[in-house]
Amino acid sequence: MSNRIVALILAAVFSAGILSAQTNDSVLSTSGVETGSSDEKFLDKIEYDSILYFVREMNPANGLIKDSSRPGSPASVAAAGFGLTAICVGESRGWIARDDAYYLVLKILKTFRDNVPNERGFFYHFLDMRTGNRAWNSEVSSIDTALFLAGALFAGEYYKGSEAEAIAKELYERVEWPWMLNGKKILCMGWKPEEGFLRYYWDSYSEAMILYALAIGSPTYPIPAECWFEWKRPVDSYKDYKVIYCTTGSIFTYQYSHAWIDFRELYEGDTNYFNNSISAVKANRQFCIDNSGLYKTYGENSWGLSACLGPEGYRGYGAKPGEAFNDGTVPPCGIAGSFPFDPIASLNGLKRLYTDHKDFLYGKYGFKDAFNLDKNWWAEEYLGIDVGITVLMVENYRSGLVWDKFMSIAPIENWTLACFAKRE
């Protein structure tokens, strides 16, 4: 543990649930962001600024990370998963010293092991930033637990042979995945102590592939591999793009599982989910181009409709195929999270948003959550999961770091062997 980290923690002021904007700042170096081409510098800037979120919006006493930059926000279990991964990315690029990054990772993992309540290994969706206890009467969330564990296992693999790896495995191996089936062949979305299992299940294509992968690959409490084939795979097309689609049409559903899992060589019969996401991304962009006459926010460089903040609050925006609820709101993370699938369109989109709207749309943690030109609305805050998908997918496009580490984890290898054919 570095002396400056200890000093920061001892000196940190954490009152009324609000973190100082300077908390943990000294772990980030200002070097390493000035080399390479102009495009590389731009991507460095986006990643570096976005990683700042997970350093500054962390409680230094326990490692919990805020769901949102909004004052008083609770912690988010999913944000911690993205944060664990982003911190390692920062270390890999030389922006965080290795000892400092490891200390932050270990702090998060120990808190989740020792101080955060769980139900058969599953965590509540939102947590009190101080105590780690359940916040907002939230549910025990299967998908948010999975996103946290994906980050934990990645961090463990990144620091292979360390205490961090041992704790990550401990957290993963204590999860009783069959319990979340609730007697069915598909996983439930969650559980509440007041009412039991929720009515909703992961029964159709969605962001939940990472959840099923972890549950099937578990060395301690696995669910049957057959469960992978139980969720529906609806197919529809928009223009020239045929997609196994999520009903909302939100682009994040084609990104989240891919943030850790490299689907490029995994085939389910003739289906390849990486190629499916390519089609979904192109369809989303084409939908925005086609509707640019209705909403001036939309266009060839302004697309990526996804669940995000909007003029009326958080909304499940999306494009075709799917329900395609939309009102002209665009989240930059929808473009950033698409980098591996359409790098040219993603780079051009982010560059145009930065050039045209940086005074309102870009701030201390990179791109803010969303904007809507038709309603002259600009988000003032950042969401941890949206900042997180930006870091992970830009990094996967640039180096494949997250994919390379995560795919070498034994339970993930076991899941791929059980559910996919690999083509050489």
XYZ file of C-alpha atoms in Angstrom:
424
model
C 0.000 0.000 0.000
C 1.494 3.343 -0.998
C 1.951 6.010 1.657
C 0.067 8.593 -0.363
C -2.993 6.323 -0.572
C -2.943 5.841 3.200
C -2.698 9.594 3.660
C -5.614 10.181 1.329
C -7.816 7.696 3.148
C -6.951 9.042 6.576
C -7.551 12.618 5.423
C -10.654 11.993 3.307
C -13.787 13.793 4.324
C -16.884 11.729 3.661
C -19.939 13.536 4.956
C -23.622 13.511 4.033
C -22.900 10.846 1.437
C -20.935 13.289 -0.727
C -17.373 12.600 -1.820
C -14.899 15.416 -2.339
C -14.059 15.902 -5.997
C -10.394 15.471 -5.073
C -10.694 12.187 -3.186
C -8.138 9.616 -4.433
C -6.912 11.968 -7.201
C -3.242 11.350 -6.573
C -3.483 7.721 -7.678
C -3.852 8.938 -11.273
C -0.732 9.999 -13.126
C -0.965 12.743 -15.722
C 1.620 11.022 -17.907
C 0.932 8.635 -20.753
C -1.792 10.593 -22.535
C 0.246 12.559 -25.062
C 1.670 9.887 -27.379
C 0.546 8.463 -30.689
C -1.760 9.712 -33.409
C -4.471 12.296 -32.894
C -7.104 9.539 -32.783
C -5.081 7.620 -30.187
C -4.760 10.766 -28.101
C -8.506 11.285 -28.337
C -9.220 7.733 -27.163
C -6.629 8.123 -24.407
C -8.451 11.230 -23.244
C -11.838 9.511 -23.221
C -10.547 6.504 -21.288
C -8.472 8.531 -18.838
C -11.254 10.993 -18.056
C -13.796 8.190 -17.698
C -11.580 6.200 -15.324
C -11.465 9.294 -13.109
C -15.117 8.576 -12.250
C -14.240 5.342 -10.481
C -11.435 6.966 -8.497
C -13.230 10.157 -7.479
C -16.715 8.717 -6.920
C -15.432 5.969 -4.635
C -15.714 5.998 -0.872
C -12.033 5.615 0.089
C -12.978 3.998 3.373
C -14.675 0.984 1.799
C -14.262 1.093 -1.992
C -17.968 1.432 -2.778
C -18.633 3.350 -5.997
C -21.553 5.681 -6.552
C -24.263 4.755 -9.018
C -24.292 8.345 -10.241
C -22.252 11.498 -9.802
C -25.399 13.068 -8.341
C -24.872 14.199 -4.724
C -26.272 11.672 -2.286
C -26.332 8.815 -4.792
C -26.147 5.299 -3.353
C -23.526 2.814 -4.454
C -24.209 0.518 -7.376
C -23.130 -3.120 -7.403
C -22.804 -3.036 -11.188
C -20.743 0.172 -11.046
C -18.307 -1.658 -8.760
C -17.906 -4.393 -11.362
C -17.183 -1.876 -14.078
C -14.933 0.016 -11.679
C -12.824 -3.014 -10.797
C -12.178 -3.539 -14.488
C -11.605 0.146 -15.283
C -9.050 0.538 -12.500
C -7.038 -2.339 -13.968
C -7.297 -0.742 -17.406
C -5.927 2.474 -15.901
C -3.007 0.570 -14.420
C -2.321 -1.215 -17.715
C -2.001 2.144 -19.480
C 0.310 3.601 -16.853
C -2.192 6.070 -15.439
C -2.414 4.364 -12.033
C 0.632 2.883 -10.285
C 0.342 -0.884 -9.961
C 0.456 -0.877 -6.153
C -2.191 1.840 -6.000
C -4.519 0.073 -8.421
C -4.111 -3.186 -6.549
C -4.891 -1.488 -3.258
C -8.136 -0.051 -4.643
C -9.141 -3.404 -6.137
C -8.443 -5.231 -2.889
C -10.387 -2.627 -0.899
C -13.478 -3.168 -3.068
C -13.267 -6.954 -2.960
C -12.764 -7.133 0.811
C -15.747 -4.852 1.394
C -18.018 -7.038 -0.710
C -16.761 -10.152 1.036
C -16.901 -8.875 4.594
C -19.343 -5.983 4.842
C -21.955 -6.063 2.076
C -25.073 -8.144 2.868
C -25.856 -10.929 0.434
C -28.568 -13.496 -0.081
C -27.023 -16.822 -1.039
C -24.184 -14.885 -2.619
C -26.345 -12.412 -4.562
C -26.129 -8.696 -3.797
C -28.716 -5.950 -3.563
C -28.846 -3.640 -6.566
C -28.096 -0.428 -4.630
C -26.103 -0.005 -1.417
C -25.615 2.701 1.170
C -22.310 4.376 0.379
C -21.252 4.397 4.030
C -22.436 1.075 5.410
C -22.860 -1.156 2.361
C -26.374 -2.011 3.468
C -29.341 -2.232 1.118
C -30.487 1.122 -0.268
C -33.702 2.360 -1.918
C -35.590 -0.819 -0.973
C -33.818 -2.380 -3.940
C -33.997 -5.988 -4.998
C -31.365 -8.691 -4.748
C -30.363 -8.423 -8.406
C -29.127 -11.354 -10.453
C -27.768 -9.279 -13.356
C -26.093 -6.647 -11.184
C -24.461 -9.401 -9.142
C -23.206 -10.925 -12.388
C -21.766 -7.620 -13.610
C -19.984 -7.173 -10.296
C -18.601 -10.706 -10.380
C -17.418 -10.290 -13.960
C -15.363 -7.310 -12.816
C -14.152 -9.152 -9.748
C -13.044 -12.216 -11.691
C -11.327 -10.057 -14.292
C -9.456 -8.170 -11.579
C -8.510 -11.471 -9.966
C -7.131 -12.739 -13.248
C -5.335 -9.444 -13.841
C -3.635 -9.865 -10.456
C -3.292 -13.612 -10.806
C -1.810 -15.421 -7.828
C -2.729 -12.619 -5.430
C -5.100 -12.202 -2.517
C -7.379 -10.324 -4.892
C -7.728 -13.408 -7.065
C -8.492 -15.573 -4.022
C -11.220 -13.202 -2.779
C -12.746 -12.868 -6.246
C -13.009 -16.656 -6.483
C -14.476 -16.810 -2.986
C -17.168 -14.266 -3.877
C -18.017 -16.122 -7.086
C -17.997 -19.606 -5.661
C -20.379 -18.805 -2.819
C -23.202 -17.773 -5.185
C -26.000 -20.366 -5.219
C -27.093 -19.920 -8.820
C -29.780 -22.665 -8.841
C -31.675 -20.751 -6.156
C -32.271 -17.921 -8.643
C -33.937 -20.377 -11.036
C -36.806 -20.666 -8.538
C -37.674 -24.102 -9.851
C -37.641 -23.036 -13.512
C -35.161 -23.389 -16.349
C -34.547 -19.651 -16.713
C -33.039 -17.273 -14.178
C -35.156 -14.803 -12.235
C -34.315 -11.110 -12.332
C -34.279 -10.808 -8.563
C -35.694 -11.341 -5.116
C -36.946 -9.194 -2.246
C -37.195 -10.270 1.385
C -40.652 -8.679 1.616
C -42.190 -10.519 -1.342
C -39.882 -13.253 -2.588
C -38.905 -13.728 -6.202
C -39.799 -11.049 -8.715
C -42.316 -11.808 -11.461
C -39.789 -11.202 -14.211
C -37.283 -13.662 -15.645
C -34.409 -13.508 -18.088
C -36.456 -15.373 -20.671
C -35.409 -13.646 -23.908
C -32.309 -12.181 -25.544
C -30.851 -9.408 -23.392
C -27.766 -8.300 -21.501
C -28.101 -11.445 -19.372
C -25.735 -13.668 -21.379
C -22.995 -12.804 -18.874
C -25.321 -13.943 -16.087
C -25.975 -17.332 -17.696
C -22.286 -17.766 -18.497
C -21.270 -17.303 -14.870
C -24.099 -19.482 -13.576
C -23.373 -22.377 -15.946
C -19.611 -22.155 -15.442
C -19.752 -22.132 -11.636
C -17.521 -24.801 -10.062
C -19.633 -24.918 -6.900
C -23.320 -24.220 -7.615
C -23.825 -24.444 -11.397
C -27.097 -24.453 -13.255
C -27.528 -26.956 -16.106
C -25.986 -25.999 -19.430
C -29.422 -26.609 -20.962
C -30.584 -23.369 -19.348
C -28.537 -21.469 -21.932
C -30.892 -22.674 -24.634
C -34.112 -21.952 -22.736
C -34.272 -18.181 -23.290
C -35.962 -16.976 -26.462
C -34.057 -15.655 -29.434
C -36.525 -13.468 -31.367
C -35.397 -12.425 -34.840
C -36.402 -9.348 -36.809
C -34.853 -6.979 -39.305
C -34.465 -3.273 -39.732
C -33.579 -2.331 -43.285
C -30.715 -4.652 -44.271
C -29.855 -5.734 -40.743
C -31.186 -9.005 -39.341
C -30.882 -9.180 -35.561
C -31.593 -11.511 -32.658
C -32.999 -8.627 -30.711
C -33.905 -7.408 -27.255
C -37.502 -6.225 -27.015
C -36.488 -2.709 -25.932
C -34.018 -2.241 -28.773
C -31.589 -0.616 -26.301
C -28.059 -0.810 -27.616
C -26.532 -1.607 -24.213
C -28.123 -5.068 -24.357
C -25.804 -5.851 -27.285
C -22.772 -4.546 -25.379
C -22.735 -5.468 -21.685
C -21.997 -9.186 -21.950
C -19.440 -8.398 -24.668
C -17.584 -6.074 -22.313
C -16.013 -9.172 -20.741
C -16.862 -12.078 -23.054
C -15.169 -12.333 -26.436
C -17.846 -13.884 -28.632
C -15.920 -13.541 -31.892
C -15.061 -17.240 -32.216
C -18.072 -18.678 -30.406
C -20.805 -20.194 -32.531
C -24.203 -21.473 -31.496
C -24.994 -23.351 -34.678
C -24.811 -20.596 -37.285
C -25.330 -17.838 -34.725
C -22.431 -15.664 -33.658
C -23.396 -13.063 -31.053
C -20.533 -10.745 -31.927
C -21.781 -10.544 -35.502
C -25.300 -10.135 -34.140
C -24.152 -7.076 -32.190
C -22.553 -5.682 -35.336
C -25.935 -5.908 -37.052
C -27.734 -4.395 -34.052
C -25.313 -1.468 -33.903
C -25.635 -0.775 -37.614
C -29.430 -1.001 -37.358
C -29.440 1.441 -34.437
C -27.344 3.927 -36.385
C -29.479 3.543 -39.504
C -32.630 4.083 -37.437
C -31.194 7.398 -36.225
C -30.226 8.441 -39.732
C -33.714 7.574 -40.987
C -35.355 9.562 -38.194
C -33.073 12.582 -38.331
C -35.919 14.553 -39.891
C -38.002 13.978 -36.760
C -35.290 14.653 -34.203
C -32.374 16.978 -34.866
C -30.258 15.152 -32.266
C -30.134 12.126 -34.575
C -27.817 11.627 -37.519
C -24.975 9.608 -38.998
C -22.691 10.737 -36.154
C -25.292 10.907 -33.384
C -26.850 7.537 -32.627
C -26.588 4.684 -30.087
C -30.082 4.833 -28.559
C -30.005 3.115 -25.188
C -31.306 3.212 -21.636
C -30.028 6.455 -20.117
C -31.033 9.703 -18.476
C -33.485 11.819 -20.458
C -35.492 15.030 -20.112
C -38.100 13.127 -18.070
C -35.698 10.969 -16.067
C -34.146 7.566 -16.695
C -35.766 5.887 -19.704
C -35.286 2.669 -21.669
C -34.660 4.241 -25.053
C -34.021 2.041 -28.068
C -34.185 1.597 -31.826
C -35.506 -0.989 -34.253
C -35.696 -3.931 -34.195
C -37.665 -3.809 -30.950
C -40.103 -1.429 -29.343
C -37.887 1.554 -30.191
C -39.149 3.984 -27.547
C -37.322 7.222 -28.344
C -37.710 10.988 -28.017
C -34.544 12.427 -29.551
C -32.249 11.636 -26.602
C -28.784 10.282 -27.420
C -26.295 8.853 -24.880
C -22.633 9.039 -26.008
C -21.976 5.751 -24.209
C -24.154 4.035 -26.822
C -21.604 5.040 -29.444
C -18.554 4.395 -27.245
C -19.804 0.951 -26.252
C -20.068 0.044 -29.939
C -16.377 0.488 -30.745
C -15.571 -3.210 -31.271
C -18.578 -3.609 -33.580
C -18.236 -0.521 -35.784
C -15.018 1.322 -34.917
C -15.115 3.839 -37.755
C -18.682 4.969 -37.086
C -17.991 5.023 -33.339
C -14.831 7.096 -33.645
C -16.439 9.528 -36.077
C -19.487 9.832 -33.854
C -17.584 10.589 -30.670
C -15.284 13.038 -32.434
C -18.264 14.897 -33.860
C -20.064 15.011 -30.497
C -16.894 16.318 -28.860
C -16.271 18.920 -31.551
C -19.839 20.167 -31.754
C -21.017 19.895 -28.143
C -18.044 19.586 -25.785
C -18.954 22.754 -23.858
C -22.206 21.153 -22.713
C -21.645 17.416 -23.163
C -18.064 16.793 -22.033
C -16.784 17.315 -18.514
C -14.542 16.029 -15.774
C -15.429 12.357 -16.331
C -15.626 12.470 -20.103
C -18.939 12.468 -21.918
C -21.943 13.223 -19.730
C -24.805 10.786 -19.819
C -27.021 12.106 -22.626
C -28.430 15.093 -24.504
C -31.494 16.093 -26.505
C -31.192 19.010 -28.942
C -34.920 19.135 -29.661
C -35.664 19.830 -26.009
C -32.432 21.758 -25.371
C -31.664 19.302 -22.584
C -28.190 18.307 -21.417
C -27.493 15.806 -18.645
C -25.439 17.264 -15.821
C -24.430 13.953 -14.314
C -22.644 10.710 -15.098
C -23.815 7.144 -14.490
C -21.218 4.615 -13.375
C -22.415 1.867 -15.710
C -22.441 4.207 -18.718
C -18.974 5.519 -17.964
C -17.902 1.921 -17.391
C -19.083 0.518 -20.708
C -17.224 3.364 -22.384
C -13.901 2.390 -20.794
C -14.232 -1.352 -21.310
C -15.360 -1.342 -24.915
C -12.896 1.304 -26.065
C -10.136 -0.716 -24.395
C -11.325 -3.990 -25.917
C -11.217 -2.368 -29.338
C -7.726 -1.001 -28.739
C -6.007 -3.904 -26.998
C -8.445 -6.725 -26.225
C -7.189 -6.581 -22.624
C -10.475 -7.355 -20.882
C -11.395 -10.124 -23.304
C -7.959 -11.757 -23.124
C -7.935 -11.964 -19.327
C -11.573 -12.893 -18.833
C -11.688 -15.631 -21.450
C -8.793 -17.447 -19.771
C -10.767 -17.928 -16.540
C -11.552 -21.642 -16.074
C -15.325 -21.310 -15.400
C -15.730 -19.244 -18.569
C -13.802 -21.836 -20.540
C -16.129 -24.497 -19.099
C -19.204 -22.514 -20.151
C -17.938 -22.053 -23.691
C -17.210 -25.776 -24.002
C -20.695 -26.625 -22.779
C -22.649 -24.175 -24.935
C -20.623 -23.301 -28.035
C -18.597 -24.692 -30.889
C -15.355 -22.882 -31.543
C -14.355 -22.422 -35.171
C -10.669 -22.325 -35.956
